């Protein structure tokens, strides 16, 4: 164990696993120093500007069965929906009018040719509607090289695929053990997105059953080693209609999962100074001020929900998901206030590409 002071530790440019553990376990004054250093790093390297990504939860149909997720294939409860083309384009027009300049299209994982072509068609149309001014991120699960290339050619710039955990052992406890849920397979798709020239996003869940603090330190090292451009990390939140719910009594209290997530964001900001880090919706599910706190801890991206209100209750990945009763306008207004409360300004009309991606090239 190194005997340097906590202040000295924060000045280092490269943390060992042991040092990351010390940061994750910090309490009291040390914890405050960690957040102060992260805020200072954010200001210096990415500025106090927050970028909006309009989130379109396109469909809750999914071919997979992840043990944590409320829209997994075998959950009979959510009414399955796919947004119509016009609903998607209305959401895009709203985002364009409000000068969001970036969109995230997310859905359950579907690999049929019909679905692939449908996404391609939508991407082309979105480019037309927005005069090619909209940065598009896809978060549509594991797809083949051909598909990823097709979507890139049609206008997608960024791809978000959370690795969920960097531990293959833990991964196998969170998913069925079959070809469809294979850790190496998921990692390979992440590598593919990099090879194809996407800005690459990943992330993990924090506070999962069976997860240790060492796992979380390894997650941060994984994101650094992968040289990731964008990160979305959030607390795991249980859902009663999922297999992992049986372990609910073994979980850390939600407040501790929340605090660990804030620390993960702060440490990552110090480790990877110029990446984009999202302040995720799951933070707000636990703490009403959760997203502001994440911005203060180093996050610089926020995702106002553009999904039509009638679908939102069916995109329940976890319980108590916030903003399910709001329309896009209310969502935007509430987020604008939140961003200002956190001391940041919104980068309207700016793509807000990952500076890390540009610097790496
Ligand atoms: N289907 C795509 C995929 O899995 O990559 C994209 C959509 S999926 C719903 C997006 C993310 O939701 C997952 O990567 C996972 O981290 C998160 N998620 C799912 N269930 C969750 C839960 N119970 N608590 C917190 N996050 C959850
Ligand atoms: Fe499907 Fe993604 Fe949920 Fe897994 S996390 S069940 S792939 S929507």
Coordinates of C-alpha atoms and ligand atoms in Angstrom, one line a residue:
X1 CA 0.0 0.0 0.0
X2 CA 1.5 3.4 -1.0
X3 CA 1.7 5.9 1.8
X4 CA 1.3 9.1 -0.2
X5 CA -1.4 11.4 1.0
X6 CA -4.8 11.5 -0.7
X7 CA -4.0 15.0 -2.1
X8 CA -0.8 13.6 -3.6
X9 CA -2.7 10.7 -5.0
X10 CA -5.1 13.0 -6.9
X11 CA -2.1 14.7 -8.6
X12 CA -1.0 11.5 -10.2
X13 CA -1.6 11.1 -14.0
X14 CA -1.9 7.3 -13.9
X15 CA -3.6 5.3 -11.1
X16 CA -2.8 1.6 -10.3
X17 CA -5.7 -0.7 -9.4
X18 CA -4.8 -0.3 -5.7
X19 CA -5.0 3.5 -6.0
X20 CA -8.4 3.3 -7.8
X21 CA -9.7 1.2 -4.9
X22 CA -8.5 3.8 -2.5
X23 CA -10.4 6.5 -4.4
X24 CA -13.5 4.3 -4.6
X25 CA -13.4 3.8 -0.8
X26 CA -12.8 7.4 0.0
X27 CA -15.1 9.0 2.7
X28 CA -15.4 12.4 4.4
X29 CA -12.8 15.1 3.4
X30 CA -11.1 12.7 1.0
X31 CA -14.3 12.1 -0.9
X32 CA -14.9 15.9 -1.2
X33 CA -11.3 16.3 -2.5
X34 CA -12.0 13.6 -5.1
X35 CA -15.1 15.5 -6.4
X36 CA -13.4 18.8 -6.3
X37 CA -10.5 17.4 -8.5
X38 CA -13.0 15.9 -10.9
X39 CA -14.9 19.2 -11.2
X40 CA -11.6 21.0 -11.8
X41 CA -10.6 18.5 -14.5
X42 CA -13.9 18.8 -16.2
X43 CA -13.7 22.6 -16.3
X44 CA -10.1 22.5 -17.7
X45 CA -10.5 19.8 -20.3
X46 CA -14.1 19.8 -21.6
X47 CA -15.4 23.0 -20.1
X48 CA -18.6 23.6 -18.1
X49 CA -20.8 22.9 -21.2
X50 CA -23.4 20.2 -21.2
X51 CA -24.5 18.6 -24.4
X52 CA -28.0 17.4 -24.9
X53 CA -28.6 14.1 -26.8
X54 CA -32.3 13.7 -27.6
X55 CA -33.2 10.1 -26.6
X56 CA -35.5 8.1 -28.8
X57 CA -36.5 4.7 -27.2
X58 CA -37.4 3.3 -30.6
X59 CA -38.7 -0.1 -29.7
X60 CA -38.9 -2.4 -26.6
X61 CA -38.9 -5.6 -28.7
X62 CA -35.9 -7.6 -27.8
X63 CA -34.5 -11.0 -28.7
X64 CA -32.4 -11.2 -25.6
X65 CA -32.9 -12.2 -22.1
X66 CA -30.5 -10.3 -19.9
X67 CA -31.4 -11.2 -16.3
X68 CA -31.5 -7.6 -15.1
X69 CA -33.6 -5.9 -17.7
X70 CA -37.3 -5.2 -17.5
X71 CA -37.8 -5.5 -21.3
X72 CA -36.1 -8.8 -21.7
X73 CA -37.7 -11.2 -24.1
X74 CA -39.3 -13.5 -21.6
X75 CA -40.9 -10.7 -19.5
X76 CA -44.6 -11.0 -20.5
X77 CA -45.6 -7.7 -19.0
X78 CA -44.5 -4.7 -21.1
X79 CA -46.8 -4.1 -24.0
X80 CA -44.4 -4.4 -27.0
X81 CA -44.2 -1.4 -29.3
X82 CA -42.1 0.0 -32.1
X83 CA -42.5 3.7 -32.9
X84 CA -43.9 4.5 -36.3
X85 CA -41.7 6.4 -38.8
X86 CA -43.7 9.5 -38.4
X87 CA -43.4 9.4 -34.6
X88 CA -39.6 9.1 -35.0
X89 CA -39.5 12.0 -37.5
X90 CA -41.6 14.2 -35.2
X91 CA -39.2 13.6 -32.4
X92 CA -36.3 14.4 -34.7
X93 CA -37.9 17.6 -35.9
X94 CA -38.6 18.6 -32.3
X95 CA -34.9 18.0 -31.4
X96 CA -33.7 19.9 -34.5
X97 CA -36.0 22.9 -33.8
X98 CA -34.7 23.0 -30.2
X99 CA -31.1 22.9 -31.5
X100 CA -30.2 19.7 -29.7
X101 CA -28.0 18.7 -32.6
X102 CA -27.5 15.2 -31.4
X103 CA -29.8 12.2 -31.1
X104 CA -29.5 8.7 -29.5
X105 CA -31.6 6.0 -31.0
X106 CA -31.9 3.1 -28.6
X107 CA -33.9 -0.1 -28.6
X108 CA -34.0 -3.8 -27.6
X109 CA -31.8 -5.9 -29.7
X110 CA -33.2 -7.1 -33.0
X111 CA -31.1 -8.6 -35.8
X112 CA -33.6 -9.3 -38.6
X113 CA -32.9 -7.9 -42.1
X114 CA -36.2 -6.0 -42.0
X115 CA -35.2 -4.2 -38.8
X116 CA -31.7 -3.5 -40.1
X117 CA -33.1 -2.0 -43.3
X118 CA -35.7 0.0 -41.4
X119 CA -33.0 1.6 -39.3
X120 CA -31.0 2.4 -42.5
X121 CA -34.0 4.0 -44.0
X122 CA -34.6 6.1 -40.9
X123 CA -31.0 7.3 -40.7
X124 CA -31.1 8.5 -44.3
X125 CA -34.4 10.3 -43.7
X126 CA -33.1 11.9 -40.5
X127 CA -30.1 13.3 -42.4
X128 CA -32.5 14.8 -44.9
X129 CA -34.8 16.3 -42.3
X130 CA -32.0 17.8 -40.4
X131 CA -29.9 19.0 -43.3
X132 CA -27.1 16.6 -42.2
X133 CA -26.7 18.7 -39.1
X134 CA -27.6 16.1 -36.5
X135 CA -25.0 13.9 -34.8
X136 CA -26.6 10.4 -34.5
X137 CA -25.7 7.8 -31.9
X138 CA -27.0 4.3 -32.1
X139 CA -27.5 2.0 -29.1
X140 CA -29.1 -1.0 -30.8
X141 CA -27.1 -3.9 -29.2
X142 CA -24.8 -6.4 -30.9
X143 CA -24.9 -6.3 -34.7
X144 CA -22.8 -7.7 -37.5
X145 CA -19.9 -5.9 -39.2
X146 CA -22.0 -5.6 -42.4
X147 CA -24.9 -4.0 -40.5
X148 CA -22.7 -1.6 -38.5
X149 CA -21.0 -0.5 -41.8
X150 CA -24.4 -0.1 -43.5
X151 CA -25.6 2.2 -40.6
X152 CA -22.4 4.1 -40.6
X153 CA -22.7 4.8 -44.3
X154 CA -26.3 5.9 -43.7
X155 CA -25.1 8.6 -41.3
X156 CA -24.6 7.2 -37.8
X157 CA -21.4 8.6 -36.1
X158 CA -21.4 7.1 -32.7
X159 CA -22.2 3.7 -31.2
X160 CA -23.0 3.0 -27.6
X161 CA -22.7 -0.6 -26.3
X162 CA -22.2 -1.1 -22.6
X163 CA -20.0 -4.0 -21.7
X164 CA -22.1 -4.1 -18.5
X165 CA -19.2 -5.5 -16.5
X166 CA -15.6 -6.1 -17.4
X167 CA -15.6 -9.4 -15.5
X168 CA -16.4 -12.4 -17.7
X169 CA -17.3 -14.4 -14.6
X170 CA -19.8 -11.7 -13.4
X171 CA -21.1 -11.3 -16.9
X172 CA -22.0 -15.0 -17.0
X173 CA -24.1 -14.6 -13.7
X174 CA -26.1 -11.7 -15.3
X175 CA -27.0 -13.4 -18.5
X176 CA -28.1 -16.8 -19.8
X177 CA -25.0 -18.8 -20.8
X178 CA -25.6 -19.2 -24.5
X179 CA -24.3 -17.8 -27.8
X180 CA -26.6 -14.8 -27.7
X181 CA -25.2 -13.6 -24.4
X182 CA -21.5 -14.1 -24.8
X183 CA -19.0 -11.7 -23.1
X184 CA -16.3 -12.2 -25.8
X185 CA -18.9 -11.7 -28.6
X186 CA -20.0 -8.4 -27.0
X187 CA -16.4 -7.3 -26.7
X188 CA -15.8 -8.1 -30.3
X189 CA -18.7 -5.9 -31.4
X190 CA -17.2 -3.1 -29.4
X191 CA -13.9 -3.6 -31.1
X192 CA -15.7 -3.6 -34.5
X193 CA -17.3 -0.3 -33.9
X194 CA -13.9 1.2 -33.2
X195 CA -12.4 -0.4 -36.4
X196 CA -15.3 1.0 -38.5
X197 CA -14.5 4.5 -37.3
X198 CA -17.4 5.1 -34.9
X199 CA -17.0 7.2 -31.8
X200 CA -17.2 4.4 -29.4
X201 CA -19.3 4.4 -26.2
X202 CA -19.5 1.9 -23.4
X203 CA -20.2 1.6 -19.7
X204 CA -21.2 -0.6 -16.8
X205 CA -23.8 -1.0 -14.2
X206 CA -22.9 -0.3 -10.6
X207 CA -24.1 -2.2 -7.6
X208 CA -25.0 -5.4 -9.4
X209 CA -25.6 -8.6 -7.4
X210 CA -22.3 -10.5 -6.9
X211 CA -20.3 -7.4 -7.9
X212 CA -17.3 -6.4 -5.8
X213 CA -15.4 -3.2 -5.4
X214 CA -12.5 -4.9 -7.2
X215 CA -14.8 -5.5 -10.2
X216 CA -15.6 -1.7 -10.3
X217 CA -11.9 -0.8 -10.2
X218 CA -11.3 -3.3 -13.1
X219 CA -14.2 -1.7 -15.0
X220 CA -12.5 1.7 -14.9
X221 CA -9.2 0.1 -16.0
X222 CA -11.1 -1.6 -18.9
X223 CA -12.5 1.7 -20.1
X224 CA -9.1 3.3 -19.9
X225 CA -7.3 0.4 -21.7
X226 CA -10.0 0.4 -24.4
X227 CA -9.4 4.1 -24.8
X228 CA -13.1 4.7 -24.9
X229 CA -14.6 7.9 -26.3
X230 CA -17.9 8.1 -24.4
X231 CA -19.2 6.5 -21.3
X232 CA -22.7 5.9 -19.8
X233 CA -22.5 4.3 -16.4
X234 CA -25.4 4.0 -14.0
X235 CA -26.6 2.3 -10.9
X236 CA -28.2 -1.1 -11.3
X237 CA -31.8 -0.8 -10.2
X238 CA -33.8 -4.0 -9.6
X239 CA -37.0 -4.8 -11.5
X240 CA -39.4 -7.3 -9.9
X241 CA -40.2 -9.1 -13.1
X242 CA -36.6 -10.2 -13.8
X243 CA -34.5 -13.1 -12.6
X244 CA -32.0 -11.0 -10.6
X245 CA -34.8 -9.7 -8.4
X246 CA -34.3 -12.8 -6.2
X247 CA -31.0 -11.3 -5.0
X248 CA -32.5 -8.0 -3.9
X249 CA -31.7 -8.5 -0.3
X250 CA -28.0 -9.0 -1.0
X251 CA -27.7 -5.6 -2.8
X252 CA -26.1 -2.5 -1.5
X253 CA -28.7 0.1 -0.4
X254 CA -29.6 2.3 -3.4
X255 CA -28.0 5.3 -1.8
X256 CA -24.7 3.5 -1.7
X257 CA -25.0 2.4 -5.3
X258 CA -25.7 6.0 -6.1
X259 CA -22.6 7.2 -4.2
X260 CA -20.4 4.6 -5.8
X261 CA -21.7 5.7 -9.3
X262 CA -20.8 9.3 -8.5
X263 CA -17.3 8.2 -7.5
X264 CA -16.9 6.1 -10.6
X265 CA -17.8 9.2 -12.7
X266 CA -15.4 11.4 -10.8
X267 CA -12.5 8.9 -11.0
X268 CA -13.1 8.3 -14.7
X269 CA -13.1 12.0 -15.4
X270 CA -9.7 12.3 -13.7
X271 CA -8.4 9.2 -15.5
X272 CA -9.8 10.1 -19.0
X273 CA -9.9 13.9 -19.0
X274 CA -11.4 14.6 -22.4
X275 CA -14.0 11.9 -22.9
X276 CA -17.8 12.5 -22.9
X277 CA -19.5 11.1 -19.8
X278 CA -23.3 10.9 -19.6
X279 CA -25.3 11.7 -16.5
X280 CA -27.7 8.8 -16.8
X281 CA -31.5 8.7 -16.1
X282 CA -30.9 5.9 -13.6
X283 CA -29.2 8.4 -11.3
X284 CA -32.4 10.4 -11.1
X285 CA -34.4 7.3 -10.3
X286 CA -32.5 7.0 -7.0
X287 CA -32.0 10.7 -6.1
X288 CA -34.2 13.5 -7.4
X289 CA -31.1 15.6 -7.8
X290 CA -29.2 12.7 -9.2
X291 CA -28.4 14.0 -12.6
X292 CA -27.2 17.4 -11.3
X293 CA -24.9 15.6 -8.9
X294 CA -23.5 13.5 -11.7
X295 CA -22.8 16.7 -13.7
X296 CA -21.0 18.1 -10.7
X297 CA -19.0 14.9 -10.3
X298 CA -17.7 15.2 -13.9
X299 CA -20.4 14.2 -16.4
X300 CA -20.9 16.5 -19.4
X301 CA -23.8 14.9 -21.4
X302 CA -27.5 14.6 -20.6
X303 CA -30.2 12.8 -22.6
X304 CA -33.6 14.5 -22.6
X305 CA -36.2 11.8 -23.5
X306 CA -38.0 12.3 -26.8
X307 CA -40.0 9.1 -26.7
X308 CA -43.7 9.8 -27.0
X309 CA -45.3 9.6 -23.5
X310 CA -47.6 6.8 -24.4
X311 CA -44.7 4.4 -24.9
X312 CA -42.6 5.4 -21.9
X313 CA -44.2 3.1 -19.3
X314 CA -43.3 0.2 -21.6
X315 CA -39.6 1.0 -21.7
X316 CA -39.2 0.2 -18.1
X317 CA -35.7 -1.2 -17.8
X318 CA -36.0 -0.9 -14.0
X319 CA -38.6 0.3 -11.5
X320 CA -39.2 4.0 -10.7
X321 CA -37.8 5.2 -14.0
X322 CA -38.3 9.0 -13.9
X323 CA -40.1 11.2 -16.4
X324 CA -42.4 8.6 -17.7
X325 CA -45.4 11.0 -17.5
X326 CA -43.7 13.9 -19.3
X327 CA -43.8 15.0 -22.8
X328 CA -40.5 16.1 -24.5
X329 CA -41.1 19.8 -23.8
X330 CA -41.5 19.3 -20.1
X331 CA -38.5 17.0 -20.1
X332 CA -36.4 19.7 -21.8
X333 CA -37.4 22.4 -19.4
X334 CA -36.8 20.4 -16.3
X335 CA -33.4 19.4 -17.6
X336 CA -32.4 23.0 -18.6
X337 CA -33.1 24.0 -15.0
X338 CA -31.1 21.0 -13.7
X339 CA -28.1 21.9 -15.8
X340 CA -28.1 25.5 -14.6
X341 CA -28.4 24.3 -11.0
X342 CA -25.3 22.3 -11.5
X343 CA -23.4 25.4 -12.6
X344 CA -23.1 24.4 -16.3
X345 CA -24.5 25.8 -19.5
X346 CA -26.1 23.9 -22.4
X347 CA -24.2 23.6 -25.7
X348 CA -27.2 24.2 -28.0
X349 CA -26.4 23.8 -31.7
X350 CA -23.1 22.1 -31.0
X351 CA -22.5 18.5 -31.9
X352 CA -20.4 18.0 -28.7
X353 CA -18.3 15.3 -30.2
X354 CA -16.0 13.5 -27.8
X355 CA -12.8 15.6 -27.7
X356 CA -11.0 12.4 -26.9
X357 CA -12.0 11.0 -30.3
X358 CA -10.7 14.0 -32.1
X359 CA -7.5 14.0 -30.0
X360 CA -6.9 10.3 -30.6
X361 CA -7.1 10.7 -34.4
Ligands
LIG1 N1 -30.5 -3.4 -26.1 C1 -29.3 -2.6 -26.2 C2 -28.2 -3.1 -25.3 O1 -28.5 -3.9 -24.4 O2 -27.1 -2.7 -25.5 C3 -29.6 -1.1 -25.8 C4 -30.7 -0.9 -24.9 S1 -30.5 -1.5 -23.2 C5 -32.0 -1.3 -22.5 C6 -29.5 -0.1 -22.5 C7 -28.9 -0.4 -21.2 O3 -29.8 -0.4 -20.1 C8 -28.1 -1.6 -21.0 O4 -26.8 -1.6 -21.6 C9 -28.0 -1.8 -19.5 O5 -26.8 -1.3 -19.0 C10 -29.2 -0.8 -19.0 N2 -30.1 -1.5 -18.1 C11 -30.9 -2.6 -18.4 N3 -31.5 -3.0 -17.2 C12 -31.1 -2.2 -16.2 C13 -31.4 -2.1 -14.8 N4 -32.2 -3.0 -14.2 N5 -30.8 -1.2 -14.1 C14 -30.0 -0.3 -14.7 N6 -29.7 -0.3 -16.0 C15 -30.2 -1.2 -16.8
LIG2 FE1 -32.5 -6.5 -24.5 FE2 -30.7 -4.6 -24.0 FE3 -32.5 -5.3 -22.2 FE4 -30.5 -7.0 -22.7 S1 -30.3 -4.9 -21.8 S2 -32.7 -7.5 -22.5 S3 -30.3 -6.6 -24.9 S4 -32.9 -4.3 -24.1

